[in-house]
Coordinates of N, CA and C in Angstrom, one line a residue:
Chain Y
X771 N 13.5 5.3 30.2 CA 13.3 4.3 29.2 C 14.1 4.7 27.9
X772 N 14.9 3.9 27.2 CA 15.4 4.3 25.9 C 14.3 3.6 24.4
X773 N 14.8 4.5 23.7 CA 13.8 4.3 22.6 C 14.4 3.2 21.7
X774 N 13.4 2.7 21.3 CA 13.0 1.1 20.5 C 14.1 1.7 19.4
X775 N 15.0 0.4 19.1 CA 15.9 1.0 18.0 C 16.0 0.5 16.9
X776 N 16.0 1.7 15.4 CA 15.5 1.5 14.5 C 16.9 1.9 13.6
X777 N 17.0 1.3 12.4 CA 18.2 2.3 11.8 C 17.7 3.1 11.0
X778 N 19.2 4.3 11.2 CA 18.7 5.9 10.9 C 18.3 6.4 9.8
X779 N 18.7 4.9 8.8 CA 18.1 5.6 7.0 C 17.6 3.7 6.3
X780 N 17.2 3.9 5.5 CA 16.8 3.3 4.4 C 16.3 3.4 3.1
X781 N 16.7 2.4 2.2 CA 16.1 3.0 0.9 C 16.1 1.7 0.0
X782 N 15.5 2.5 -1.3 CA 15.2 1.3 -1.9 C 15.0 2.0 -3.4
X783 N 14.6 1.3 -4.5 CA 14.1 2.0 -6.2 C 12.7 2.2 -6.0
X784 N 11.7 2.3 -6.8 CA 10.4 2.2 -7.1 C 10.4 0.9 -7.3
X785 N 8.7 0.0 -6.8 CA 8.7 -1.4 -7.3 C 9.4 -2.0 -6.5
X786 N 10.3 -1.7 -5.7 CA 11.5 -2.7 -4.6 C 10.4 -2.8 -3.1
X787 N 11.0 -3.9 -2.5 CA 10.7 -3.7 -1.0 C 12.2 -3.6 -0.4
X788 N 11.4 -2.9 1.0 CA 12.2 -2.4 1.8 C 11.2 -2.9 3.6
X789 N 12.5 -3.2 4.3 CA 11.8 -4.0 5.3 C 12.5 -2.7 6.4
X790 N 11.9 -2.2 7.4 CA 12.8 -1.8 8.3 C 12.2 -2.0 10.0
X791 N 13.2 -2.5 10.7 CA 13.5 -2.8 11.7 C 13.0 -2.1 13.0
X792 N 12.9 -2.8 14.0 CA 12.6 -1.8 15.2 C 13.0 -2.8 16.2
X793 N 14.0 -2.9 17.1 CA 14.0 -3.7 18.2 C 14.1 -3.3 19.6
X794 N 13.6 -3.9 20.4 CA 12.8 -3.3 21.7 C 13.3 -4.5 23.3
X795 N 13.1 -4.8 23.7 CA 13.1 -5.5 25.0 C 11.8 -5.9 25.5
X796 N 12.1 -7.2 26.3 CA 10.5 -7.7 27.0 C 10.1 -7.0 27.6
X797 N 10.3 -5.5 28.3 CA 9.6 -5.0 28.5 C 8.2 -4.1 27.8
X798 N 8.8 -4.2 26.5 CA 8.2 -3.3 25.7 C 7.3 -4.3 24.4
X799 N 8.3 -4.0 23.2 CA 7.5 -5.2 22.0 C 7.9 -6.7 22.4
X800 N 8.4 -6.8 23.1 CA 8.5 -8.4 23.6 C 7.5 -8.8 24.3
X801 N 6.9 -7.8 25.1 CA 5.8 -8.1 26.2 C 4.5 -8.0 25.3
X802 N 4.1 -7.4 24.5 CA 2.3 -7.3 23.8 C 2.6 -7.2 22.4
X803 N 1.7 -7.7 22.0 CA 1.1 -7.4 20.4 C 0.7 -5.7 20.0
X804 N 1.1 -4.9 20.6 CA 0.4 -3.3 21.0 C 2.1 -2.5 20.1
X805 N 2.7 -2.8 18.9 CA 3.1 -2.2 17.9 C 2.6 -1.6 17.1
X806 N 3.2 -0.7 16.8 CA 2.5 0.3 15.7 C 3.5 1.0 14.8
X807 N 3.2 1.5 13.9 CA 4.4 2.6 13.1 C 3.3 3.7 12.3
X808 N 4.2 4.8 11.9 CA 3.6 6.1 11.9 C 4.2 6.4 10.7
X809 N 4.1 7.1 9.7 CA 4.5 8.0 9.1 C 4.4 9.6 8.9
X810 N 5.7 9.5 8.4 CA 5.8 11.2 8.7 C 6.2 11.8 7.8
X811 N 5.9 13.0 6.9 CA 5.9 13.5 5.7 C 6.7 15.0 6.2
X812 N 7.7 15.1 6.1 CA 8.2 17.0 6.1 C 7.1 17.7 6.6
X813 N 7.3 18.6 7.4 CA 6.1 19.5 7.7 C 4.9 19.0 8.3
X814 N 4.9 17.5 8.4 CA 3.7 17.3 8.6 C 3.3 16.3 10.0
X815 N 2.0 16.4 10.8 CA 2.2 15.5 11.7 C 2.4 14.0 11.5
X816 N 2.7 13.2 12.4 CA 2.8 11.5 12.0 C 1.5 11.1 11.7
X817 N 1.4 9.7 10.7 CA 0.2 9.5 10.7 C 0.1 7.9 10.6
X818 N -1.2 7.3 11.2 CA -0.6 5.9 11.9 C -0.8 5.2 10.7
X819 N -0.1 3.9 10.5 CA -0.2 3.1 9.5 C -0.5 1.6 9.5
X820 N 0.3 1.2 10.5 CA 0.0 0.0 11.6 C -0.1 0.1 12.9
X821 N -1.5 -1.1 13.5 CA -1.4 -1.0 14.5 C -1.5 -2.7 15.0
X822 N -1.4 -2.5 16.5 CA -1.3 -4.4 16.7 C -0.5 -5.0 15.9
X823 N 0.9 -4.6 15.6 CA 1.6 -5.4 14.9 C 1.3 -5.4 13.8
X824 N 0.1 -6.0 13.4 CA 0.0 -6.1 11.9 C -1.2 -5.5 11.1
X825 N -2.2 -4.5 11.6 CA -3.4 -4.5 11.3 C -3.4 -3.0 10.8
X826 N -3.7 -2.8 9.4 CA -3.7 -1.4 8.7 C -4.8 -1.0 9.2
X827 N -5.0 0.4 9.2 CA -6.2 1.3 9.5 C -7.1 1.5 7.8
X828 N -8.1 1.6 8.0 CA -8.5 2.1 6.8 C -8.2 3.4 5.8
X829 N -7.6 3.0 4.6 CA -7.1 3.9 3.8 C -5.8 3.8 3.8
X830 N -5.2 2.6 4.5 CA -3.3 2.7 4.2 C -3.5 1.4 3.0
X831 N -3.1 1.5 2.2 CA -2.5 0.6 1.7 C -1.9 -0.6 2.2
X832 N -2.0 -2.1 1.3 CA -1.9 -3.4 1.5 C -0.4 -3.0 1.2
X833 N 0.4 -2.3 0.7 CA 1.7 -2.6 0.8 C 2.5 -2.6 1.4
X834 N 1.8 -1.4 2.5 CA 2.3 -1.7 3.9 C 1.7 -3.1 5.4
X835 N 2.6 -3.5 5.4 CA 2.7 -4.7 6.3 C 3.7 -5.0 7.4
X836 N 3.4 -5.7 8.7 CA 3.9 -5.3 9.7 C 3.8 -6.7 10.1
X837 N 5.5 -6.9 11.1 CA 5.2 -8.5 11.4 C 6.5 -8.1 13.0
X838 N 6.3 -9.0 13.4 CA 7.1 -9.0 14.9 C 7.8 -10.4 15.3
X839 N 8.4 -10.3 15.8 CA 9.0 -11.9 16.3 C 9.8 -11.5 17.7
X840 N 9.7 -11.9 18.6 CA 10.0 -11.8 20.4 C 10.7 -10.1 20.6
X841 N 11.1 -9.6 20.8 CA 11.2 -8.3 21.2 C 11.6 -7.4 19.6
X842 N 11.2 -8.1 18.3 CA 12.3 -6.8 17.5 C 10.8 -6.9 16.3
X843 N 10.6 -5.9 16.0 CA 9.3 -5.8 15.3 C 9.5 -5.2 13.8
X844 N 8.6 -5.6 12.8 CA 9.3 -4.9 11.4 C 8.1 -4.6 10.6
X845 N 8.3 -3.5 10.0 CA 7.8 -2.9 8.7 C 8.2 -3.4 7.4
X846 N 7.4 -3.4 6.5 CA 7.5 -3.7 5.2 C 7.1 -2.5 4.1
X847 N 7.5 -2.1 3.1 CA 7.0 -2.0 2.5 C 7.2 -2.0 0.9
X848 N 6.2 -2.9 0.3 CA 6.5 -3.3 -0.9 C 5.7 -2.6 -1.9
X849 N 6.3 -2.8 -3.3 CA 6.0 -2.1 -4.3 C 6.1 -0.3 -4.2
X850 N 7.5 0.1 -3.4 CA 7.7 1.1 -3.2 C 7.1 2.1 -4.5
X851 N 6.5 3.4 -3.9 CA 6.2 4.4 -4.6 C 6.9 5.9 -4.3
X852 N 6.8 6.8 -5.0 CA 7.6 8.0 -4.4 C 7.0 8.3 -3.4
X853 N 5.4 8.6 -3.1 CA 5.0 8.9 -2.0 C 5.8 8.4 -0.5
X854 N 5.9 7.4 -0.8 CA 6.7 6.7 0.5 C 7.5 7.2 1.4
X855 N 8.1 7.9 0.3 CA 9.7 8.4 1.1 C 9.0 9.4 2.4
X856 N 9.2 9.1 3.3 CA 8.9 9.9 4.2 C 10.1 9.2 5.5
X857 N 9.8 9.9 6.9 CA 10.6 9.2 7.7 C 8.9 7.8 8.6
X858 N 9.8 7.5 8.8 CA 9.1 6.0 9.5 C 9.4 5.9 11.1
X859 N 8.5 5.7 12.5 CA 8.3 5.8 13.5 C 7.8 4.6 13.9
X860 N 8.4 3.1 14.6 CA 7.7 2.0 15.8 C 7.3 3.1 17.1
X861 N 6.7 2.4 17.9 CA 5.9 2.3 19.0 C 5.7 1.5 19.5
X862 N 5.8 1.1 20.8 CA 5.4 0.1 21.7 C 4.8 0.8 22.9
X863 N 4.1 -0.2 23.2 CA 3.1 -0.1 24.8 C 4.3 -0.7 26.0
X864 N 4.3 -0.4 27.1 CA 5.2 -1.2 28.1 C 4.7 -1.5 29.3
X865 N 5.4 -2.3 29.3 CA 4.9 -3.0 30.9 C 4.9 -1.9 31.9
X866 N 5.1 -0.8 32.0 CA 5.2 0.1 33.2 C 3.8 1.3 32.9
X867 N 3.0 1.1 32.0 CA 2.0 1.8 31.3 C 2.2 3.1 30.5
X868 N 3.4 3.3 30.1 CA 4.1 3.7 29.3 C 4.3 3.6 27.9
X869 N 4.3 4.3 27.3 CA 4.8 4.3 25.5 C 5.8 4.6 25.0
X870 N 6.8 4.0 24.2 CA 8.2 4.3 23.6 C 8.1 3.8 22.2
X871 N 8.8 5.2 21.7 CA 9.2 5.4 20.1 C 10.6 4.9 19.7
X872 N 10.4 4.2 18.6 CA 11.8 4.3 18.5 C 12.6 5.8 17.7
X873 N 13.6 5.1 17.3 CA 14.5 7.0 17.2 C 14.5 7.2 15.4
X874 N 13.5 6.9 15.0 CA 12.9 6.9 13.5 C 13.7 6.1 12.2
X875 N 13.0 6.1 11.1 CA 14.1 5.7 10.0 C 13.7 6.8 8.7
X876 N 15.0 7.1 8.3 CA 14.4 7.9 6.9 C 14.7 6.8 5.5
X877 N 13.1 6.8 5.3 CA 13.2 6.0 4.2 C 13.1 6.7 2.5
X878 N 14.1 6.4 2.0 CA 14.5 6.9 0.7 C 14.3 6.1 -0.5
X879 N 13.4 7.0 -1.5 CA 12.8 6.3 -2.8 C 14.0 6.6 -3.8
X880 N 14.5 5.9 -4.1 CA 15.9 6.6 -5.2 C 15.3 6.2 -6.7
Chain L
X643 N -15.8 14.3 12.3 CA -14.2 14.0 12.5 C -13.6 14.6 13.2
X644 N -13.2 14.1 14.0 CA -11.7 14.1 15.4 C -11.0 15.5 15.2
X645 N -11.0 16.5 15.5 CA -9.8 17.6 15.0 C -8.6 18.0 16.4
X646 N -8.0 18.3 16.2 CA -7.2 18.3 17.8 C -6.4 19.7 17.2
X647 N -6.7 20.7 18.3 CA -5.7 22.4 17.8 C -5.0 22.6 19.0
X648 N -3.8 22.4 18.8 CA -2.5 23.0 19.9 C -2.6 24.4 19.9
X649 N -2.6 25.4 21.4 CA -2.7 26.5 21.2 C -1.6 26.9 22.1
X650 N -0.9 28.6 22.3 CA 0.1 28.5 23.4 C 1.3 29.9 23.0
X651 N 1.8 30.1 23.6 CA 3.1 30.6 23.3 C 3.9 30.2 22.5
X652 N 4.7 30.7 21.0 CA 5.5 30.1 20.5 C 6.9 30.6 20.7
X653 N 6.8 30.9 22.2 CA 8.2 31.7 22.5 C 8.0 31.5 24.2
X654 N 9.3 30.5 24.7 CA 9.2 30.9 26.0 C 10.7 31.1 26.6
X655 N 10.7 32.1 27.9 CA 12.3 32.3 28.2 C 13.0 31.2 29.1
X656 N 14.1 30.7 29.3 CA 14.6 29.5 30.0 C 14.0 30.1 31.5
X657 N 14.2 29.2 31.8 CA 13.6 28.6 33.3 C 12.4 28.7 33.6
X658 N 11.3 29.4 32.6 CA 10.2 29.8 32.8 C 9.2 28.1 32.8
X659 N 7.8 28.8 32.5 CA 6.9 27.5 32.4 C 6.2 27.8 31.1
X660 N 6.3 26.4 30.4 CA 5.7 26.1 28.8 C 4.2 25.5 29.5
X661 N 3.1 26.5 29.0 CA 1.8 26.1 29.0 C 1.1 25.9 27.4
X662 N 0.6 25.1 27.2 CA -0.4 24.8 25.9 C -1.6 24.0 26.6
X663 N -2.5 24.7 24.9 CA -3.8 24.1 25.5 C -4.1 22.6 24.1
X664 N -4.7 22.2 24.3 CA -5.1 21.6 22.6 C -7.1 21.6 22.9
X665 N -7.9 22.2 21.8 CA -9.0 22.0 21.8 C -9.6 20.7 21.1
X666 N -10.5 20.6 21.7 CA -10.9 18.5 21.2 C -12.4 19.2 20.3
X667 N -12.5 18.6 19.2 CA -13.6 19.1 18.4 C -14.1 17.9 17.7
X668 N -15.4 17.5 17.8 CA -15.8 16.3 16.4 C -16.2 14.9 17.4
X669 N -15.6 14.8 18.8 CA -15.5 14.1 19.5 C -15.4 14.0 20.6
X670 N -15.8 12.9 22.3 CA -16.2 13.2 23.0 C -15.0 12.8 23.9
X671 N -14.3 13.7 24.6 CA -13.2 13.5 25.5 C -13.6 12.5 27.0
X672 N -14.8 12.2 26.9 CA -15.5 11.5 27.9 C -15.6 9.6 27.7
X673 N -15.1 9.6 26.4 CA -15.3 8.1 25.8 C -14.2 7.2 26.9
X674 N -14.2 6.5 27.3 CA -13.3 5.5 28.1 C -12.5 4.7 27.0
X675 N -13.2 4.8 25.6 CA -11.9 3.8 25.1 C -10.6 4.8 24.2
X676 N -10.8 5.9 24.9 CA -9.3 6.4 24.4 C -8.9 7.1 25.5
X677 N -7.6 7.4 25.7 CA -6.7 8.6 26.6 C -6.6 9.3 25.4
X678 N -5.9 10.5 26.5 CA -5.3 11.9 25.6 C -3.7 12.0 26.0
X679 N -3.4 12.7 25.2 CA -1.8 12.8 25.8 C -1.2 13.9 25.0
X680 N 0.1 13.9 25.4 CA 1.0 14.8 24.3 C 2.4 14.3 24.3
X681 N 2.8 14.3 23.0 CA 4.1 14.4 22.1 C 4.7 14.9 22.3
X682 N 6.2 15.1 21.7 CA 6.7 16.4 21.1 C 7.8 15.5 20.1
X683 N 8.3 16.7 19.3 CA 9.4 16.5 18.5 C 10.3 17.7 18.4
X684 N 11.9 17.2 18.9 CA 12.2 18.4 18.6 C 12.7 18.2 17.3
X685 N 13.3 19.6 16.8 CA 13.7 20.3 15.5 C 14.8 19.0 14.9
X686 N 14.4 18.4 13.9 CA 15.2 17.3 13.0 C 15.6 15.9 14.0
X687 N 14.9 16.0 15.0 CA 15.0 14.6 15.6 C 13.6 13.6 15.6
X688 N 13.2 12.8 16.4 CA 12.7 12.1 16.7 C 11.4 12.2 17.4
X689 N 10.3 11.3 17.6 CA 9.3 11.8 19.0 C 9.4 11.4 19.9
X690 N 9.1 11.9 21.0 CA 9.3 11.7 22.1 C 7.9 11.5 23.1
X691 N 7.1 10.9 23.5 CA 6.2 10.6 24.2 C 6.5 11.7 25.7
X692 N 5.2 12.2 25.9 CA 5.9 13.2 26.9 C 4.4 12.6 28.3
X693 N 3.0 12.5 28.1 CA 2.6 11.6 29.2 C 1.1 11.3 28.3
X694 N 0.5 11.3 29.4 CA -1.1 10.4 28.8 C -2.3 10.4 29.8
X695 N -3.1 10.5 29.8 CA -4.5 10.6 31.4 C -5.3 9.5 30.6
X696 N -5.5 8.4 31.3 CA -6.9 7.8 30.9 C -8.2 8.1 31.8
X697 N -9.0 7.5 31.3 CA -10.1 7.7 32.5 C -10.0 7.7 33.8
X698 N -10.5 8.4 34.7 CA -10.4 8.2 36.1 C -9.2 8.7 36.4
X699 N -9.0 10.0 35.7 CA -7.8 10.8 36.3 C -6.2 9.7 36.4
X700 N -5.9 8.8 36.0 CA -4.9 7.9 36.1 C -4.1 9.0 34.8
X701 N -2.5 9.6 35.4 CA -1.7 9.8 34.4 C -0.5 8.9 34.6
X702 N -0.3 8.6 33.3 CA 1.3 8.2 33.0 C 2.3 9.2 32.5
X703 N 3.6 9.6 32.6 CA 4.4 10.6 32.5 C 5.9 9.5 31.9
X704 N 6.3 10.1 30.6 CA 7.5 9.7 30.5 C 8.5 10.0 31.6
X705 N 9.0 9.0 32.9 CA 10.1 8.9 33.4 C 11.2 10.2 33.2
X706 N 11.8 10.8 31.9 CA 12.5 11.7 32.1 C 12.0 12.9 32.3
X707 N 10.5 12.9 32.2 CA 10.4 14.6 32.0 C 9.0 14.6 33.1
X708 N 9.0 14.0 33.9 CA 7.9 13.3 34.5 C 8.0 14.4 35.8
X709 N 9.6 15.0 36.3 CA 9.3 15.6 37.5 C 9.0 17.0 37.3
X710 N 9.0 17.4 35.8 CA 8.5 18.7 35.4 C 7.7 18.9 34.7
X711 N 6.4 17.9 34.4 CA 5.6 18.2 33.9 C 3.9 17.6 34.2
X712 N 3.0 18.4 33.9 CA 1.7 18.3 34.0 C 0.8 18.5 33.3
X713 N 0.1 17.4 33.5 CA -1.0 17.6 31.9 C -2.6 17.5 32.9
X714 N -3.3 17.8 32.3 CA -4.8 17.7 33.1 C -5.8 17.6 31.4
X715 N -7.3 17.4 32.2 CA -8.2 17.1 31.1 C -9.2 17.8 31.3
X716 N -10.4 19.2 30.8 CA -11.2 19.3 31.0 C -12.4 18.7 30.2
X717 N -12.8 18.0 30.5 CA -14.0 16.9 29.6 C -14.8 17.9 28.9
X718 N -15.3 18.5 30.0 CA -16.1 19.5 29.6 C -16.1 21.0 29.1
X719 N -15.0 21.0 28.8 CA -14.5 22.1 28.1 C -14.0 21.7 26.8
X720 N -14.3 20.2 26.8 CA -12.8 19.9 25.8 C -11.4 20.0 25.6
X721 N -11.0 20.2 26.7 CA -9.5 20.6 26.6 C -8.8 19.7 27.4
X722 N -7.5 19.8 26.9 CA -6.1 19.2 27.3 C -5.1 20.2 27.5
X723 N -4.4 20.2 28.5 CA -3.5 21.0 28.6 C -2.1 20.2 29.1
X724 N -0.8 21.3 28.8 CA 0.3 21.0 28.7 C 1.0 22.1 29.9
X725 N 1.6 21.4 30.9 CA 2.3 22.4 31.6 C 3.8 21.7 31.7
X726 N 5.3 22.5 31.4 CA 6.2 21.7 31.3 C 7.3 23.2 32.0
X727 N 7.8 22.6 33.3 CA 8.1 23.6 34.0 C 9.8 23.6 34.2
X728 N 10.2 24.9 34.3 CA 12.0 25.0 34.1 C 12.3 24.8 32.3
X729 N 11.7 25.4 31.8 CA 12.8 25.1 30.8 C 13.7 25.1 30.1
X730 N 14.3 24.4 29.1 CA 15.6 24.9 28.8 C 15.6 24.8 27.3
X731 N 17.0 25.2 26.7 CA 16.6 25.2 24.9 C 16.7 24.1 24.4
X732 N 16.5 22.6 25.7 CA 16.6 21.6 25.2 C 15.0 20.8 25.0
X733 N 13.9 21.9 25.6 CA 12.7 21.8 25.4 C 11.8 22.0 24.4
X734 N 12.4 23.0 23.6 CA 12.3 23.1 22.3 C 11.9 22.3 21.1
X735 N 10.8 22.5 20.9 CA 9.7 21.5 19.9 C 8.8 22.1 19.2
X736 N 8.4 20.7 18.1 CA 7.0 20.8 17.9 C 6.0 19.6 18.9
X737 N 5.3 20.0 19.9 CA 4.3 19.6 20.9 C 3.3 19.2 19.9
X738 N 3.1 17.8 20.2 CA 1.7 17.4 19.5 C 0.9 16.8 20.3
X739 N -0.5 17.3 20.3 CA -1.6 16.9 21.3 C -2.4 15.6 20.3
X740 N -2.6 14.3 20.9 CA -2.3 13.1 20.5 C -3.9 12.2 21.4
X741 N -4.4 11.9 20.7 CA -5.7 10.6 21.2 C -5.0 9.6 20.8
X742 N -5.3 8.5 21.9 CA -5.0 7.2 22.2 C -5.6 5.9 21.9
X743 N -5.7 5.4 21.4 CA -6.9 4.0 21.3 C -6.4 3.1 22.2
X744 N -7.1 2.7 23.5 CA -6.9 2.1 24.5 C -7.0 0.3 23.6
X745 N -6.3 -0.6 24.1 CA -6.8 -2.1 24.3 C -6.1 -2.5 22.9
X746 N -5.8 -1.5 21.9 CA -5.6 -1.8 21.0 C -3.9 -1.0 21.0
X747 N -3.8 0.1 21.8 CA -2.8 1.0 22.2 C -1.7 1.5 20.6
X748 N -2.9 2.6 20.5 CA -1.8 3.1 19.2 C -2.6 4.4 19.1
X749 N -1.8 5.4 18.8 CA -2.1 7.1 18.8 C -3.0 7.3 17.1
X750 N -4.6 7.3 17.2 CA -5.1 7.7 16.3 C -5.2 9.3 15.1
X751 N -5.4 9.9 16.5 CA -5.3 11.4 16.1 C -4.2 12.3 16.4
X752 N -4.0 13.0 15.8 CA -2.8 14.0 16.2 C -3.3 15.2 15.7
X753 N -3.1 16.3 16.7 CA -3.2 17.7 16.2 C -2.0 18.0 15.4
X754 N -1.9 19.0 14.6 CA -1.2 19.9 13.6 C -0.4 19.9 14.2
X755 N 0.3 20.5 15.4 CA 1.4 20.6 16.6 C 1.9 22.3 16.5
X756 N 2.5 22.3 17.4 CA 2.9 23.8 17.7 C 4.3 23.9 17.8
X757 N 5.1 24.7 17.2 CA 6.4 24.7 17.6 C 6.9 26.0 18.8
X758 N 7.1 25.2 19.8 CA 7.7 26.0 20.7 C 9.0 26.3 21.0
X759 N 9.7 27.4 20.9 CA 11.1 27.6 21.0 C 11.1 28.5 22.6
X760 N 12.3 27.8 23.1 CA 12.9 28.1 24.2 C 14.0 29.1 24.4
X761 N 14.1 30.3 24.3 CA 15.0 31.0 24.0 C 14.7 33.0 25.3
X762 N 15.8 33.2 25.4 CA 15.7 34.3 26.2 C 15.8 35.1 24.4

């Protein structure tokens, strides 16, 4: 299986949004609502942010937001803060009962 | 609260076999609405899904790494284990032992991870 493809950087100011990408195949985010994205801090394990496409966990922040359209699925996140800057991870569930990452994005607070 | 500790060798020689354990604490490895699995990431890249057991002994195994590896569950021990056989310095990671939210399908918990290096 190849991983959900995402681009390798992004960035943005403080106060800006930044949208980034993740595109997949029907087999994967084309086929379910079962996206997610992770973040990842230097040193540190990932930690989830969205899940089902669009549903925060408790304790992430409303700035982060998550939307999908037929196989290519996207992160948002507005009112950028420095914290942010971390690298960024999609996920998808697949039709073969399988999970696939995509190949991350490093997101940059300038 | 959920804690997950990767335990193991942080040194294995090529062709040999990468064993880890991860201990389950705070939580009951018996619940049907999650699987267990493991991760890895190697050094400045990406993750990689490596497989998963749900209830009733059913594993899934990522396709590339599926013919050399094995993972099991002791409920009652709390444990998860990692067996990842032949390796090479292309195995080389940080392994992360990983709870699953079934129906909803998204990785809740993550242990701290372990970095394993593959090196004679």
């Amino acid at each position: 299986q190849s991983a959900l493809t995402q681009p390798p950087s992004a960035s943005g100011s403080p106060g800006q949004s930044v949208t980034i990408s993740c595109t997949g195949t029907s087999s994967d985010v084309g086929a379910y609502n079962f996206v997610s994205w992770y973040q990842q801090h230097p040193g540190n394990a990932p930690k989830l942010i969205i899940y089902e496409v669009t549903q925060r966990p408790s304790g992430v922040p409303d700035r982060f937001s998550g939307s999908k359209s037929g196989s290519s699925a996207s992160l948002t996140v507005s009112g950028l803060q420095t914290e942010d800057e971390a690298d960024y991870y999609c996920m998808s569930y697949t039709v073969a009962h399988t999970v696939i990452f995509g190949g991350g994005t490093k997101l940059t607070v300038l | 609260q959920l804690q997950l500790q990767e335990s193991g060798p942080g040194l294995v020689k090529p062709s040999e076999t990468l064993s880890l354990t991860c201990i389950v604490s705070g939580g009951s490895m018996s619940d049907i609405s999650h699987n267990w699995g493991w991760i890895r990431q190697a050094p400045g890249k990406g993750l990689e899904w490596i497989a998963m057991m749900y209830d009733g002994g059913y594993i899934f195994y990522n396709p590339s790494l599926k013919s050399r590896v094995t993972i099991s569950v002791d409920s009652s021990r709390s444990q998860l284990s990692l067996k990842v056989r032949s390796v090479t310095a292309g195995d080389t990671a940080v392994y992360y032992c990983v709870r699953y939210t079934r129906f909803a399908d998204y990785f809740d918990s993550w242990g701290q991870g372990i970095l394993v290096t593959v090196s004679s």
